[in-house]
């Protein structure tokens, strides 16, 4: 299943104008710039994002704002991805 998710992400990326990918993995929402695999930088079944924000919604209180944690880059195994979309505008 992870190979299908990985392939779908990069197939859709070629057809969309956005390069900002939003991923849900468990209780985490992960947002970042999808690394272009055009020059063979990517590993099979590993989605690499740059300028990443990770937010955990499990422990968030109703009035608490969650700015998340920021990372320069992050590798995510495709098998851990529950859902994804490309951020528009």
N, CA, C and O atoms as a Tinker XYZ file with bonds, in Angstrom:
   356  protein
     1  N      0.819000   -1.197000    0.000000    73     2
     2  CA     0.000000    0.000000    0.000000    64     1     3
     3  C      0.863000    1.262000    0.000000    63     2     4     5
     4  O      0.507000    2.255000   -0.634000    81     3
     5  N      1.967000    1.230000    0.689000    73     3     6
     6  CA     2.798000    2.429000    0.778000    64     5     7
     7  C      3.349000    2.839000   -0.577000    63     6     8     9
     8  O      3.507000    4.029000   -0.853000    81     7
     9  N      3.644000    1.855000   -1.427000    73     7    10
    10  CA     4.152000    2.179000   -2.750000    64     9    11
    11  C      3.094000    2.927000   -3.554000    63    10    12    13
    12  O      3.423000    3.842000   -4.310000    81    11
    13  N      1.820000    2.546000   -3.398000    73    11    14
    14  CA     0.734000    3.243000   -4.096000    64    13    15
    15  C      0.600000    4.676000   -3.591000    63    14    16    17
    16  O      0.374000    5.591000   -4.383000    81    15
    17  N      0.736000    4.880000   -2.280000    73    15    18
    18  CA     0.656000    6.228000   -1.706000    64    17    19
    19  C      1.801000    7.082000   -2.224000    63    18    20    21
    20  O      1.587000    8.216000   -2.652000    81    19
    21  N      3.006000    6.548000   -2.188000    73    19    22
    22  CA     4.199000    7.254000   -2.672000    64    21    23
    23  C      4.018000    7.646000   -4.143000    63    22    24    25
    24  O      4.235000    8.799000   -4.516000    81    23
    25  N      3.622000    6.679000   -4.968000    73    23    26
    26  CA     3.431000    6.944000   -6.395000    64    25    27
    27  C      2.333000    7.981000   -6.629000    63    26    28    29
    28  O      2.471000    8.842000   -7.497000    81    27
    29  N      1.248000    7.906000   -5.863000    73    27    30
    30  CA     0.140000    8.848000   -6.015000    64    29    31
    31  C      0.577000   10.271000   -5.683000    63    30    32    33
    32  O      0.209000   11.213000   -6.384000    81    31
    33  N      1.351000   10.430000   -4.631000    73    31    34
    34  CA     1.816000   11.772000   -4.245000    64    33    35
    35  C      2.607000   12.407000   -5.376000    63    34    36    37
    36  O      2.354000   13.555000   -5.740000    81    35
    37  N      3.561000   11.674000   -5.935000    73    35    38
    38  CA     4.401000   12.252000   -6.985000    64    37    39
    39  C      3.675000   12.380000   -8.317000    63    38    40    41
    40  O      4.005000   13.261000   -9.111000    81    39
    41  N      2.695000   11.522000   -8.581000    73    39    42
    42  CA     1.894000   11.646000   -9.797000    64    41    43
    43  C      1.018000   12.902000   -9.722000    63    42    44    45
    44  O      0.945000   13.671000  -10.680000    81    43
    45  N      0.361000   13.102000   -8.588000    73    43    46
    46  CA    -0.486000   14.287000   -8.410000    64    45    47
    47  C      0.353000   15.557000   -8.398000    63    46    48    49
    48  O     -0.080000   16.594000   -8.902000    81    47
    49  N      1.552000   15.481000   -7.825000    73    47    50
    50  CA     2.438000   16.647000   -7.765000    64    49    51
    51  C      2.758000   17.186000   -9.152000    63    50    52    53
    52  O      2.928000   18.393000   -9.323000    81    51
    53  N      2.840000   16.311000  -10.137000    73    51    54
    54  CA     3.129000   16.734000  -11.509000    64    53    55
    55  C      1.951000   17.469000  -12.133000    63    54    56    57
    56  O      2.128000   18.225000  -13.089000    81    55
    57  N      0.745000   17.254000  -11.600000    73    55    58
    58  CA    -0.463000   17.830000  -12.193000    64    57    59
    59  C     -1.004000   19.028000  -11.426000    63    58    60    61
    60  O     -1.977000   19.645000  -11.858000    81    59
    61  N     -0.396000   19.366000  -10.302000    73    59    62
    62  CA    -0.892000   20.476000   -9.498000    64    61    63
    63  C      0.090000   21.639000   -9.533000    63    62    64    65
    64  O      1.278000   21.451000   -9.795000    81    63
    65  N     -0.404000   22.824000   -9.273000    73    63    66
    66  CA     0.446000   24.003000   -9.268000    64    65    67
    67  C      1.145000   24.204000   -7.929000    63    66    68    69
    68  O      2.122000   24.947000   -7.845000    81    67
    69  N      0.657000   23.554000   -6.896000    73    67    70
    70  CA     1.210000   23.717000   -5.557000    64    69    71
    71  C      2.310000   22.692000   -5.303000    63    70    72    73
    72  O      2.235000   21.557000   -5.773000    81    71
    73  N      3.342000   23.109000   -4.550000    73    71    74
    74  CA     4.367000   22.169000   -4.124000    64    73    75
    75  C      4.353000   21.999000   -2.602000    63    74    76    77
    76  O      5.251000   21.383000   -2.028000    81    75
    77  N      3.307000   22.561000   -1.949000    73    75    78
    78  CA     3.149000   22.427000   -0.508000    64    77    79
    79  C      2.236000   21.241000   -0.223000    63    78    80    81
    80  O      1.060000   21.244000   -0.586000    81    79
    81  N      2.791000   20.235000    0.425000    73    79    82
    82  CA     2.076000   18.999000    0.710000    64    81    83
    83  C      1.654000   18.969000    2.171000    63    82    84    85
    84  O      2.442000   19.282000    3.063000    81    83
    85  N      0.411000   18.592000    2.406000    73    83    86
    86  CA    -0.100000   18.390000    3.760000    64    85    87
    87  C     -0.342000   16.899000    3.933000    63    86    88    89
    88  O     -1.023000   16.267000    3.124000    81    87
    89  N      0.230000   16.343000    5.007000    73    87    90
    90  CA     0.126000   14.912000    5.283000    64    89    91
    91  C     -0.464000   14.722000    6.667000    63    90    92    93
    92  O     -0.136000   15.461000    7.595000    81    91
    93  N     -1.334000   13.733000    6.806000    73    91    94
    94  CA    -1.836000   13.322000    8.113000    64    93    95
    95  C     -1.299000   11.929000    8.381000    63    94    96    97
    96  O     -1.470000   11.010000    7.580000    81    95
    97  N     -0.647000   11.795000    9.524000    73    95    98
    98  CA    -0.081000   10.509000    9.943000    64    97    99
    99  C     -0.398000   10.343000   11.424000    63    98   100   101
   100  O      0.231000   10.972000   12.275000    81    99
   101  N     -1.365000    9.505000   11.722000    73    99   102
   102  CA    -1.802000    9.370000   13.113000    64   101   103
   103  C     -2.395000   10.678000   13.597000    63   102   104   105
   104  O     -3.314000   11.209000   12.973000    81   103
   105  N     -1.886000   11.203000   14.692000    73   103   106
   106  CA    -2.370000   12.469000   15.253000    64   105   107
   107  C     -1.573000   13.674000   14.760000    63   106   108   109
   108  O     -1.752000   14.786000   15.257000    81   107
   109  N     -0.705000   13.458000   13.795000    73   107   110
   110  CA     0.150000   14.532000   13.303000    64   109   111
   111  C     -0.355000   15.094000   11.988000    63   110   112   113
   112  O     -0.807000   14.367000   11.103000    81   111
   113  N     -0.262000   16.422000   11.887000    73   111   114
   114  CA    -0.471000   17.091000   10.605000    64   113   115
   115  C      0.890000   17.651000   10.215000    63   114   116   117
   116  O      1.485000   18.428000   10.961000    81   115
   117  N      1.376000   17.258000    9.051000    73   115   118
   118  CA     2.712000   17.629000    8.593000    64   117   119
   119  C      2.567000   18.413000    7.303000    63   118   120   121
   120  O      1.931000   17.948000    6.358000    81   119
   121  N      3.161000   19.613000    7.260000    73   119   122
   122  CA     3.067000   20.470000    6.086000    64   121   123
   123  C      4.463000   20.912000    5.676000    63   122   124   125
   124  O      5.251000   21.346000    6.516000    81   123
   125  N      4.771000   20.804000    4.392000    73   123   126
   126  CA     6.074000   21.245000    3.905000    64   125   127
   127  C      6.142000   21.205000    2.393000    63   126   128   129
   128  O      5.195000   20.790000    1.724000    81   127
   129  N      7.272000   21.640000    1.865000    73   127   130
   130  CA     7.506000   21.659000    0.428000    64   129   131
   131  C      7.993000   20.280000   -0.014000    63   130   132   133
   132  O      8.973000   19.764000    0.524000    81   131
   133  N      7.321000   19.692000   -0.977000    73   131   134
   134  CA     7.674000   18.374000   -1.471000    64   133   135
   135  C      8.976000   18.457000   -2.266000    63   134   136   137
   136  O      9.107000   19.278000   -3.174000    81   135
   137  N      9.931000   17.607000   -1.920000    73   135   138
   138  CA    11.201000   17.554000   -2.639000    64   137   139
   139  C     10.967000   16.986000   -4.030000    63   138   140   141
   140  O     10.319000   15.951000   -4.185000    81   139
   141  N     11.493000   17.659000   -5.029000    73   139   142
   142  CA    11.357000   17.230000   -6.415000    64   141   143
   143  C     12.256000   16.024000   -6.667000    63   142   144   145
   144  O     13.442000   16.049000   -6.337000    81   143
   145  N     11.699000   14.987000   -7.243000    73   143   146
   146  CA    12.467000   13.765000   -7.508000    64   145   147
   147  C     13.049000   13.740000   -8.910000    63   146   148   149
   148  O     13.513000   12.694000   -9.363000    81   147
   149  N     13.035000   14.852000   -9.597000    73   147   150
   150  CA    13.508000   14.899000  -10.974000    64   149   151
   151  C     14.958000   14.505000  -11.148000    63   150   152   153
   152  O     15.325000   13.959000  -12.188000    81   151
   153  N     15.788000   14.767000  -10.162000    73   151   154
   154  CA    17.204000   14.431000  -10.296000    64   153   155
   155  C     17.600000   13.285000   -9.365000    63   154   156   157
   156  O     18.712000   13.259000   -8.838000    81   155
   157  N     16.685000   12.343000   -9.170000    73   155   158
   158  CA    16.923000   11.103000   -8.420000    64   157   159
   159  C     17.385000   11.323000   -6.984000    63   158   160   161
   160  O     18.195000   10.549000   -6.474000    81   159
   161  N     16.880000   12.369000   -6.322000    73   159   162
   162  CA    17.221000   12.631000   -4.927000    64   161   163
   163  C     16.370000   11.793000   -3.978000    63   162   164   165
   164  O     16.734000   11.624000   -2.815000    81   163
   165  N     15.249000   11.270000   -4.451000    73   163   166
   166  CA    14.293000   10.594000   -3.580000    64   165   167
   167  C     14.599000    9.114000   -3.436000    63   166   168   169
   168  O     15.159000    8.476000   -4.327000    81   167
   169  N     14.210000    8.595000   -2.281000    73   167   170
   170  CA    14.285000    7.163000   -2.021000    64   169   171
   171  C     12.891000    6.577000   -2.193000    63   170   172   173
   172  O     11.895000    7.235000   -1.892000    81   171
   173  N     12.821000    5.371000   -2.664000    73   171   174
   174  CA    11.539000    4.718000   -2.868000    64   173   175
   175  C     10.785000    4.580000   -1.554000    63   174   176   177
   176  O     11.352000    4.146000   -0.551000    81   175
   177  N      9.520000    4.944000   -1.556000    73   175   178
   178  CA     8.610000    4.857000   -0.415000    64   177   179
   179  C      8.947000    5.809000    0.733000    63   178   180   181
   180  O      8.418000    5.649000    1.833000    81   179
   181  N      9.817000    6.797000    0.500000    73   179   182
   182  CA    10.123000    7.827000    1.495000    64   181   183
   183  C      9.764000    9.179000    0.884000    63   182   184   185
   184  O     10.315000    9.562000   -0.148000    81   183
   185  N      8.846000    9.898000    1.516000    73   183   186
   186  CA     8.451000   11.229000    1.059000    64   185   187
   187  C      9.278000   12.240000    1.841000    63   186   188   189
   188  O      9.266000   12.236000    3.071000    81   187
   189  N      9.994000   13.100000    1.134000    73   187   190
   190  CA    10.856000   14.091000    1.778000    64   189   191
   191  C     10.259000   15.479000    1.601000    63   190   192   193
   192  O      9.954000   15.907000    0.488000    81   191
   193  N     10.100000   16.174000    2.727000    73   191   194
   194  CA     9.581000   17.539000    2.734000    64   193   195
   195  C     10.645000   18.485000    3.271000    63   194   196   197
   196  O     11.461000   18.103000    4.110000    81   195
   197  N     10.629000   19.726000    2.781000    73   195   198
   198  CA    11.520000   20.778000    3.256000    64   197   199
   199  C     10.680000   21.868000    3.905000    63   198   200   201
   200  O      9.496000   22.016000    3.601000    81   199
   201  N     11.309000   22.643000    4.815000    73   199   202
   202  CA    10.612000   23.729000    5.524000    64   201   203
   203  C      9.310000   23.209000    6.131000    63   202   204   205
   204  O      8.223000   23.661000    5.770000    81   203
   205  N      9.430000   22.272000    7.039000    73   203   206
   206  CA     8.314000   21.480000    7.549000    64   205   207
   207  C      7.771000   22.028000    8.872000    63   206   208   209
   208  O      8.525000   22.487000    9.730000    81   207
   209  N      6.446000   21.967000    9.010000    73   207   210
   210  CA     5.764000   22.239000   10.279000    64   209   211
   211  C      4.992000   20.985000   10.665000    63   210   212   213
   212  O      4.236000   20.435000    9.864000    81   211
   213  N      5.194000   20.537000   11.908000    73   211   214
   214  CA     4.506000   19.350000   12.419000    64   213   215
   215  C      3.642000   19.774000   13.593000    63   214   216   217
   216  O      4.132000   20.370000   14.553000    81   215
   217  N      2.345000   19.464000   13.513000    73   215   218
   218  CA     1.406000   19.774000   14.589000    64   217   219
   219  C      0.783000   18.487000   15.096000    63   218   220   221
   220  O      0.440000   17.602000   14.312000    81   219
   221  N      0.637000   18.384000   16.418000    73   219   222
   222  CA     0.001000   17.225000   17.030000    64   221   223
   223  C     -1.356000   17.657000   17.552000    63   222   224   225
   224  O     -1.435000   18.538000   18.408000    81   223
   225  N     -2.419000   17.055000   17.055000    73   223   226
   226  CA    -3.777000   17.436000   17.440000    64   225   227
   227  C     -4.334000   16.610000   18.588000    63   226   228   229
   228  O     -5.408000   16.922000   19.102000    81   227
   229  N     -3.641000   15.584000   18.994000    73   227   230
   230  CA    -4.134000   14.713000   20.053000    64   229   231
   231  C     -4.154000   15.414000   21.413000    63   230   232   233
   232  O     -5.094000   15.239000   22.189000    81   231
   233  N     -3.131000   16.195000   21.698000    73   231   234
   234  CA    -2.982000   16.807000   23.012000    64   233   235
   235  C     -3.423000   18.271000   23.045000    63   234   236   237
   236  O     -3.218000   18.945000   24.054000    81   235
   237  N     -4.004000   18.760000   21.997000    73   235   238
   238  CA    -4.401000   20.166000   21.910000    64   237   239
   239  C     -5.676000   20.416000   22.703000    63   238   240   241
   240  O     -6.668000   19.707000   22.531000    81   239
   241  N     -5.652000   21.411000   23.560000    73   239   242
   242  CA    -6.846000   21.845000   24.299000    64   241   243
   243  C     -7.670000   22.758000   23.397000    63   242   244   245
   244  O     -7.164000   23.254000   22.390000    81   243
   245  N     -8.917000   22.981000   23.746000    73   243   246
   246  CA    -9.810000   23.792000   22.912000    64   245   247
   247  C     -9.297000   25.209000   22.687000    63   246   248   249
   248  O     -9.410000   25.726000   21.575000    81   247
   249  N     -8.739000   25.850000   23.706000    73   247   250
   250  CA    -8.303000   27.237000   23.575000    64   249   251
   251  C     -6.813000   27.373000   23.288000    63   250   252   253
   252  O     -6.305000   28.489000   23.177000    81   251
   253  N     -6.130000   26.287000   23.170000    73   251   254
   254  CA    -4.681000   26.301000   22.972000    64   253   255
   255  C     -4.354000   26.414000   21.487000    63   254   256   257
   256  O     -4.902000   25.673000   20.672000    81   255
   257  N     -3.464000   27.340000   21.135000    73   255   258
   258  CA    -3.031000   27.437000   19.749000    64   257   259
   259  C     -1.806000   26.550000   19.564000    63   258   260   261
   260  O     -0.958000   26.447000   20.451000    81   259
   261  N     -1.727000   25.924000   18.421000    73   259   262
   262  CA    -0.639000   25.009000   18.142000    64   261   263
   263  C      0.107000   25.501000   16.907000    63   262   264   265
   264  O     -0.341000   25.299000   15.779000    81   263
   265  N      1.249000   26.148000   17.130000    73   263   266
   266  CA     2.062000   26.615000   16.012000    64   265   267
   267  C      2.935000   25.501000   15.460000    63   266   268   269
   268  O      3.503000   25.633000   14.376000    81   267
   269  N      3.043000   24.413000   16.195000    73   267   270
   270  CA     3.801000   23.265000   15.736000    64   269   271
   271  C      5.292000   23.412000   15.911000    63   270   272   273
   272  O      5.788000   24.441000   16.371000    81   271
   273  N      5.990000   22.373000   15.538000    73   271   274
   274  CA     7.450000   22.365000   15.550000    64   273   275
   275  C      7.930000   22.481000   14.115000    63   274   276   277
   276  O      7.331000   21.927000   13.194000    81   275
   277  N      9.017000   23.209000   13.944000    73   275   278
   278  CA     9.548000   23.457000   12.609000    64   277   279
   279  C     10.843000   22.676000   12.394000    63   278   280   281
   280  O     11.682000   22.572000   13.289000    81   279
   281  N     10.982000   22.131000   11.192000    73   279   282
   282  CA    12.163000   21.377000   10.812000    64   281   283
   283  C     12.630000   21.845000    9.437000    63   282   284   285
   284  O     11.820000   22.239000    8.597000    81   283
   285  N     13.933000   21.798000    9.216000    73   283   286
   286  CA    14.492000   22.161000    7.915000    64   285   287
   287  C     14.048000   21.165000    6.844000    63   286   288   289
   288  O     13.723000   21.559000    5.723000    81   287
   289  N     14.034000   19.885000    7.185000    73   287   290
   290  CA    13.543000   18.839000    6.295000    64   289   291
   291  C     13.102000   17.649000    7.124000    63   290   292   293
   292  O     13.492000   17.505000    8.283000    81   291
   293  N     12.280000   16.791000    6.517000    73   291   294
   294  CA    11.751000   15.626000    7.223000    64   293   295
   295  C     11.483000   14.514000    6.208000    63   294   296   297
   296  O     10.915000   14.753000    5.143000    81   295
   297  N     11.901000   13.294000    6.556000    73   295   298
   298  CA    11.617000   12.108000    5.738000    64   297   299
   299  C     10.465000   11.352000    6.373000    63   298   300   301
   300  O     10.484000   11.089000    7.575000    81   299
   301  N      9.468000   11.003000    5.584000    73   299   302
   302  CA     8.282000   10.310000    6.087000    64   301   303
   303  C      8.096000    9.015000    5.296000    63   302   304   305
   304  O      7.940000    9.059000    4.075000    81   303
   305  N      8.110000    7.862000    5.972000    73   303   306
   306  CA     7.818000    6.611000    5.264000    64   305   307
   307  C      6.372000    6.636000    4.744000    63   306   308   309
   308  O      5.451000    6.962000    5.492000    81   307
   309  N      6.180000    6.300000    3.495000    73   307   310
   310  CA     4.846000    6.344000    2.889000    64   309   311
   311  C      3.865000    5.441000    3.624000    63   310   312   313
   312  O      2.664000    5.715000    3.630000    81   311
   313  N      4.352000    4.372000    4.242000    73   311   314
   314  CA     3.452000    3.461000    4.954000    64   313   315
   315  C      2.824000    4.103000    6.189000    63   314   316   317
   316  O      1.842000    3.577000    6.713000    81   315
   317  N      3.363000    5.227000    6.666000    73   315   318
   318  CA     2.827000    5.929000    7.842000    64   317   319
   319  C      1.800000    6.997000    7.473000    63   318   320   321
   320  O      1.168000    7.571000    8.360000    81   319
   321  N      1.623000    7.272000    6.186000    73   319   322
   322  CA     0.731000    8.339000    5.725000    64   321   323
   323  C     -0.709000    7.831000    5.665000    63   322   324   325
   324  O     -1.014000    6.871000    4.958000    81   323
   325  N     -1.598000    8.501000    6.430000    73   323   326
   326  CA    -3.022000    8.154000    6.420000    64   325   327
   327  C     -3.768000    8.900000    5.310000    63   326   328   329
   328  O     -4.668000    8.348000    4.678000    81   327
   329  N     -3.387000   10.149000    5.082000    73   327   330
   330  CA    -4.050000   10.986000    4.072000    64   329   331
   331  C     -3.104000   12.098000    3.659000    63   330   332   333
   332  O     -2.165000   12.425000    4.386000    81   331
   333  N     -3.354000   12.685000    2.476000    73   331   334
   334  CA    -2.529000   13.800000    2.017000    64   333   335
   335  C     -3.326000   14.663000    1.059000    63   334   336   337
   336  O     -4.299000   14.216000    0.452000    81   335
   337  N     -2.888000   15.917000    0.936000    73   335   338
   338  CA    -3.439000   16.836000   -0.049000    64   337   339
   339  C     -2.385000   17.887000   -0.347000    63   338   340   341
   340  O     -1.449000   18.074000    0.430000    81   339
   341  N     -2.536000   18.565000   -1.456000    73   339   342
   342  CA    -1.656000   19.677000   -1.765000    64   341   343
   343  C     -2.363000   20.966000   -1.386000    63   342   344   345
   344  O     -3.534000   21.162000   -1.713000    81   343
   345  N     -1.648000   21.842000   -0.695000    73   343   346
   346  CA    -2.232000   23.091000   -0.215000    64   345   347
   347  C     -2.402000   24.036000   -1.398000    63   346   348   349
   348  O     -1.495000   24.225000   -2.208000    81   347
   349  N     -3.559000   24.604000   -1.469000    73   347   350
   350  CA    -3.886000   25.514000   -2.549000    64   349   351
   351  C     -3.761000   26.967000   -2.073000    63   350   352   353
   352  O     -4.111000   27.294000   -0.939000    81   351
   353  N     -3.276000   27.796000   -2.928000    73   351   354
   354  CA    -3.245000   29.250000   -2.731000    64   353   355
   355  C     -2.494000   29.617000   -1.494000    63   354   356
   356  O     -2.369000   30.800000   -1.175000    81   355
